[in-house]
CSV table of C-alpha atoms in Angstrom, one decimal:
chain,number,residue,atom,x,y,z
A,1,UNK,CA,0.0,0.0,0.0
A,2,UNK,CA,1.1,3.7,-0.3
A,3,UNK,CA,0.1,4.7,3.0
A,4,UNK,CA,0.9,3.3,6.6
A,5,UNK,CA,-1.3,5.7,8.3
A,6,UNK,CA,-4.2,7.5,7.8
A,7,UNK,CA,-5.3,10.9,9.7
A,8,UNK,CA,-8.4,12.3,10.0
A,9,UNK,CA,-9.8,15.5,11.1
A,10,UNK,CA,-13.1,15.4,12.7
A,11,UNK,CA,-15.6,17.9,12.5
A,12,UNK,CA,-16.9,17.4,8.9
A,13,UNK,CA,-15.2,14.1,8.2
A,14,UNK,CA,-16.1,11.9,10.7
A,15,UNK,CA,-19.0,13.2,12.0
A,16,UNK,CA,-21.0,16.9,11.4
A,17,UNK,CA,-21.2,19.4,14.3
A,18,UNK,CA,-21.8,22.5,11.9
A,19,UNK,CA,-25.1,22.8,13.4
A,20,UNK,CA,-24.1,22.9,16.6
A,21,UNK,CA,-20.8,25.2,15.4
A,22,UNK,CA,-23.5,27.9,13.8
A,23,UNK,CA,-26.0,27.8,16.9
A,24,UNK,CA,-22.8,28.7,18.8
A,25,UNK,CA,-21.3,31.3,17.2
A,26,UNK,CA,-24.2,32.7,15.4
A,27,UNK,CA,-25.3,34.2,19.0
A,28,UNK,CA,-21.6,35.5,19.4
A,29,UNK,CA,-22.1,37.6,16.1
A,30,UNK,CA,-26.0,39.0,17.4
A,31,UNK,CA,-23.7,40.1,20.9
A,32,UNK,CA,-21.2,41.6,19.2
A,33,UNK,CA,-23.6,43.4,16.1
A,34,UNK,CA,-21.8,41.3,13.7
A,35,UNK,CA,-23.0,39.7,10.5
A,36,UNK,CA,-23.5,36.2,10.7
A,37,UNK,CA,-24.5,33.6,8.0
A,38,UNK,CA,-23.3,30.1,6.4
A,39,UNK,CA,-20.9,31.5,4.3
A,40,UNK,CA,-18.8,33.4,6.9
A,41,UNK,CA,-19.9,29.8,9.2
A,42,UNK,CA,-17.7,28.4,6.5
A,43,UNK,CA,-15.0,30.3,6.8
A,44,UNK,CA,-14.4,29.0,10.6
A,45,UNK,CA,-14.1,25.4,9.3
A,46,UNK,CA,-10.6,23.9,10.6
A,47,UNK,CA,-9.9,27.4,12.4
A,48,UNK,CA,-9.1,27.6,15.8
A,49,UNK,CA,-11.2,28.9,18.3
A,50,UNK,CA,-9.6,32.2,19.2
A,51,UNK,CA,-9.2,33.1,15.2
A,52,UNK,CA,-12.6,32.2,14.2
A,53,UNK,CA,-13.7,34.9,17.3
A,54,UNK,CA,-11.2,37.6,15.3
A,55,UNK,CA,-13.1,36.4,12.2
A,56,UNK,CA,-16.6,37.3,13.5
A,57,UNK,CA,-15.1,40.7,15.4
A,58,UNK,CA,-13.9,42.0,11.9
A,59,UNK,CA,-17.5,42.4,11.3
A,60,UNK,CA,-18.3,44.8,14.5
A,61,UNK,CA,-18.1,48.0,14.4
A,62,UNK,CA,-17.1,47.8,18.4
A,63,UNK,CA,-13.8,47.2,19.4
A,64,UNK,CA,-12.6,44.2,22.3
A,65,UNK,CA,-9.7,44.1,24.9
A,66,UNK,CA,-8.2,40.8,25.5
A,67,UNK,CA,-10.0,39.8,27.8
A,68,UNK,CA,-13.3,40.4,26.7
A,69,UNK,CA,-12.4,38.4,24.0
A,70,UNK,CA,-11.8,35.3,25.7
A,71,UNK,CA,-14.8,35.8,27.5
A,72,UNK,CA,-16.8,35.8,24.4
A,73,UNK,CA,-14.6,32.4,23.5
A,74,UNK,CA,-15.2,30.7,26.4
A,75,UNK,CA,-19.0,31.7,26.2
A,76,UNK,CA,-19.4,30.1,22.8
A,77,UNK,CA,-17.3,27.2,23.7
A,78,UNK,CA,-19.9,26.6,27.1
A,79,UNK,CA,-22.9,26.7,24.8
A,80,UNK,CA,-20.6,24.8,22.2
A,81,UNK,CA,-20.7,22.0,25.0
A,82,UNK,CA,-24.2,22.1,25.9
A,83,UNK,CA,-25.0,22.0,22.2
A,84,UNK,CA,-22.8,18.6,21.7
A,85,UNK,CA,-24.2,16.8,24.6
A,86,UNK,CA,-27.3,16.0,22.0
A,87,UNK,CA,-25.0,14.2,20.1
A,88,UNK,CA,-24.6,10.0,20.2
A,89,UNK,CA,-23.1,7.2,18.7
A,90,UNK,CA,-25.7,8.0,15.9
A,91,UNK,CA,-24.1,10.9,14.8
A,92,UNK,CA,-21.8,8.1,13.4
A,93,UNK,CA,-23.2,6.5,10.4
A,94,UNK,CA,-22.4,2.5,10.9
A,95,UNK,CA,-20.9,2.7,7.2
A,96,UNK,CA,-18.3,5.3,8.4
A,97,UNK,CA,-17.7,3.1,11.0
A,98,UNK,CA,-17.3,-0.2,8.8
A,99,UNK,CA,-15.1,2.3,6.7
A,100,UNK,CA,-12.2,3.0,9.6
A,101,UNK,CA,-12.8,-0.9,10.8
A,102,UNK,CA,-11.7,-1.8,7.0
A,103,UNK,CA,-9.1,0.4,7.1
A,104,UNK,CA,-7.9,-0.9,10.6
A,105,UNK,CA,-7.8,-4.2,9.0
A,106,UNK,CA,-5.6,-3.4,6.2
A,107,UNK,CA,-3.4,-3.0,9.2
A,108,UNK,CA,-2.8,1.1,8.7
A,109,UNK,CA,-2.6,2.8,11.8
A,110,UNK,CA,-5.9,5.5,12.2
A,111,UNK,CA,-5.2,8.5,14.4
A,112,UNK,CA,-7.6,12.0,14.6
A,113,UNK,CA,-5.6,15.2,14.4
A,114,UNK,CA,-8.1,17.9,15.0
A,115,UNK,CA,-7.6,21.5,15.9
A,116,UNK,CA,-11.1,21.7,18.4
A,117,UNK,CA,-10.3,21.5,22.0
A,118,UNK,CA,-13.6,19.2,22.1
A,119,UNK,CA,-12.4,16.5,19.9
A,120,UNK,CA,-12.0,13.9,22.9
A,121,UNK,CA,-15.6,14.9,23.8
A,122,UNK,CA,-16.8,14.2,20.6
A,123,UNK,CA,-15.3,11.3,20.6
A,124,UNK,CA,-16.5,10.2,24.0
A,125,UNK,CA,-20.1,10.9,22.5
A,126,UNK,CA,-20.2,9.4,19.4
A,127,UNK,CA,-18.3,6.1,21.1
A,128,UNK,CA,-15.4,6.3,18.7
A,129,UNK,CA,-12.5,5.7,20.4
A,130,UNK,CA,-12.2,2.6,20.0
A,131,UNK,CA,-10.9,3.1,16.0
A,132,UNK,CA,-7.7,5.1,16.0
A,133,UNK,CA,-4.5,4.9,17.5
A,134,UNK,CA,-4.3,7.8,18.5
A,135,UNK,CA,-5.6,11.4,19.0
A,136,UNK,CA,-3.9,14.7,18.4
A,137,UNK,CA,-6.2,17.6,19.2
A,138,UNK,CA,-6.3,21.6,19.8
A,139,UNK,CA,-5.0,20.6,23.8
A,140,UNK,CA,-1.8,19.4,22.8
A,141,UNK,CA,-0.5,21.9,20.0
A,142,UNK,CA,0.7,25.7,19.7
A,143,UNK,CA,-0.3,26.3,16.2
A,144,UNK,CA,-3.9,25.2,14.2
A,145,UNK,CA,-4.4,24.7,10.9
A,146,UNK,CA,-2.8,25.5,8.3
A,147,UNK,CA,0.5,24.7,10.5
A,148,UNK,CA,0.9,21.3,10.1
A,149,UNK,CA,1.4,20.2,14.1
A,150,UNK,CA,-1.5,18.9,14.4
A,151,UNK,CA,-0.8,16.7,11.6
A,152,UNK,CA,2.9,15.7,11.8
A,153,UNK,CA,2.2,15.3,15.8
A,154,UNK,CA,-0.4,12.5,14.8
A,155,UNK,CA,1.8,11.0,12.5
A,156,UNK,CA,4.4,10.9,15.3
A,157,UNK,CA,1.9,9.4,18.0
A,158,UNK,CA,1.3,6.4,15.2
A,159,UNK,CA,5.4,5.9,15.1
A,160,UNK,CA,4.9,7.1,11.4
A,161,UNK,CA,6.9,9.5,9.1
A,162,UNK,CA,4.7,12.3,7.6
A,163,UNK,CA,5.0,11.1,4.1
A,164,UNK,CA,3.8,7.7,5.3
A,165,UNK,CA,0.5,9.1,6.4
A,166,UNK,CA,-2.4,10.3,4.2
A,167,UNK,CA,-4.9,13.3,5.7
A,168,UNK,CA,-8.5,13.1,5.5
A,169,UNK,CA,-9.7,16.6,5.4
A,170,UNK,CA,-12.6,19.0,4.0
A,171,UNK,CA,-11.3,22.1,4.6
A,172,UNK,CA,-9.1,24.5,2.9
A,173,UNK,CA,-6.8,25.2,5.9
A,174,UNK,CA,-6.6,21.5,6.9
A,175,UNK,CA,-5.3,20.6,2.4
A,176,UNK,CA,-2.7,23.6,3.4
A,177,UNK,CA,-1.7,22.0,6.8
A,178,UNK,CA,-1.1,18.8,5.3
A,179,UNK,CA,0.7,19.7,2.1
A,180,UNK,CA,2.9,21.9,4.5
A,181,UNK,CA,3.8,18.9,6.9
A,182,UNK,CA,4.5,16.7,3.5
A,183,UNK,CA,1.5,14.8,3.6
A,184,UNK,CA,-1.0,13.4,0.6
A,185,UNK,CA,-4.5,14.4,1.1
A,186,UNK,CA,-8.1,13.2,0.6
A,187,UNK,CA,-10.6,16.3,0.5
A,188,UNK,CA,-14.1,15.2,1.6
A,189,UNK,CA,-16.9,17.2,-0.3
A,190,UNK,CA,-17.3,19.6,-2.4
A,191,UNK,CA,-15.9,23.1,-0.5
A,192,UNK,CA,-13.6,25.5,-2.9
A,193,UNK,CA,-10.1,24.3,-2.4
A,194,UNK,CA,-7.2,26.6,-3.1
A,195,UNK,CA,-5.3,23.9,-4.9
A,196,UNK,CA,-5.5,20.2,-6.1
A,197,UNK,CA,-5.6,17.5,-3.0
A,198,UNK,CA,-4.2,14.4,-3.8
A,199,UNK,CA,-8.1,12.9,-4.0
A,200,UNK,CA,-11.4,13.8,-4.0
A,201,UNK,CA,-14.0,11.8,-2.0
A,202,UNK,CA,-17.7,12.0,-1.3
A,203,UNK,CA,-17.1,10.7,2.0
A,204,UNK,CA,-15.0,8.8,4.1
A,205,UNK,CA,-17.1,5.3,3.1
A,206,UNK,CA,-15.5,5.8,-0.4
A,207,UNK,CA,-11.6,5.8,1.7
A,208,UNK,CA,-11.1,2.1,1.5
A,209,UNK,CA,-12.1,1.5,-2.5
A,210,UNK,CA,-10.2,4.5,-3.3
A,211,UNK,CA,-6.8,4.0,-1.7
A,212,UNK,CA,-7.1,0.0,-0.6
């Protein structure tokens, strides 16, 4: 095979919090008079917490010290919470599931490398820990997408050089992250990309016929 490891991101790949993402954030924008609709939601995707909040500030007219704009971060990431305690092992379709379980079998190593501080959460909700190897999130790194630590830090927890490893992404800042740690990668979707990833999938299901 041409790939020893496989990486995932989360939000969007693996499962879909969007919902939960624009609940979130969309009353951040309404507290700070800031515009607030699906295309700037999309401009968050695979952007850390504290950026995506400068994102939505660009939009107010009002101007923020530091501190009130962690307290507007750690607002949206307590309703954030709430908001994913809905989800459940449903939120993980059983043929994404038989997906990383044929994967797993092929005998590549699976790890998540996700920027969200909430990825072990997630996780913990949708009963999904039990597929990868390892997981790399927003806790244990100093720079989010499109630095590649998350990435080559995944790669590292599997035992696995970064050109050994392929990412699973579907956003634009997680193809740059991944190109920049010298990694192949699989965009899922149909979001604008700024260049060419390695492959195009629907969705993860289609992983193991495309690279197996």
């Amino acid at each position: 095979m041409k790939y020893k490891g496989i990486i995932f991101d989360l939000d969007g790949v693996l499962c879909s919090t969007d919902r939960f993402h624009f609940e979130a954030w969309k009353q951040t924008a309404e507290e700070v008079g800031a515009p607030f609709d699906e295309t700037i939601n999309m401009k968050l995707r695979g952007v850390s917490r504290m950026e995506s909040l400068e994102i939505i500030l660009s939009g107010s007219s009002k101007t923020f010290t530091d501190a009130e704009k962690e307290r507007l971060a750690t607002e949206k990431n307590d309703r954030y919470r709430n908001l994913l305690a809905q989800m459940s092992p449903a939120d993980m379709p059983a043929a994404v599931r038989d997906a990383l379980t044929a994967l797993h079998n092929a005998g590549l190593k699976l790890a998540v490398g996700s920027s969200s501080k909430n990825a072990a959460y997630i996780l913990e909700r949708l009963d999904a820990n039990r597929y990868f190897d390892a997981v790399c999130d927003g806790t244990m790194i100093a720079h989010s997408k499109p630095d590649p630590e998350v990435f080559t830090k995944a790669a590292a927890m599997v035992g696995l050089a970064p050109a050994d490893c392929l990412v699973v992404e579907d956003a634009a800042a997680g193809l740059e992250a991944a190109r920049a740690g010298g990694m192949d990668c699989a965009i899922v979707g149909t979001a604008p990309m700024p260049f060419e990833p390695t492959y195009h999938i629907q969705d993860v299901t289609k992983l193991p016929g495309t690279i197996l």
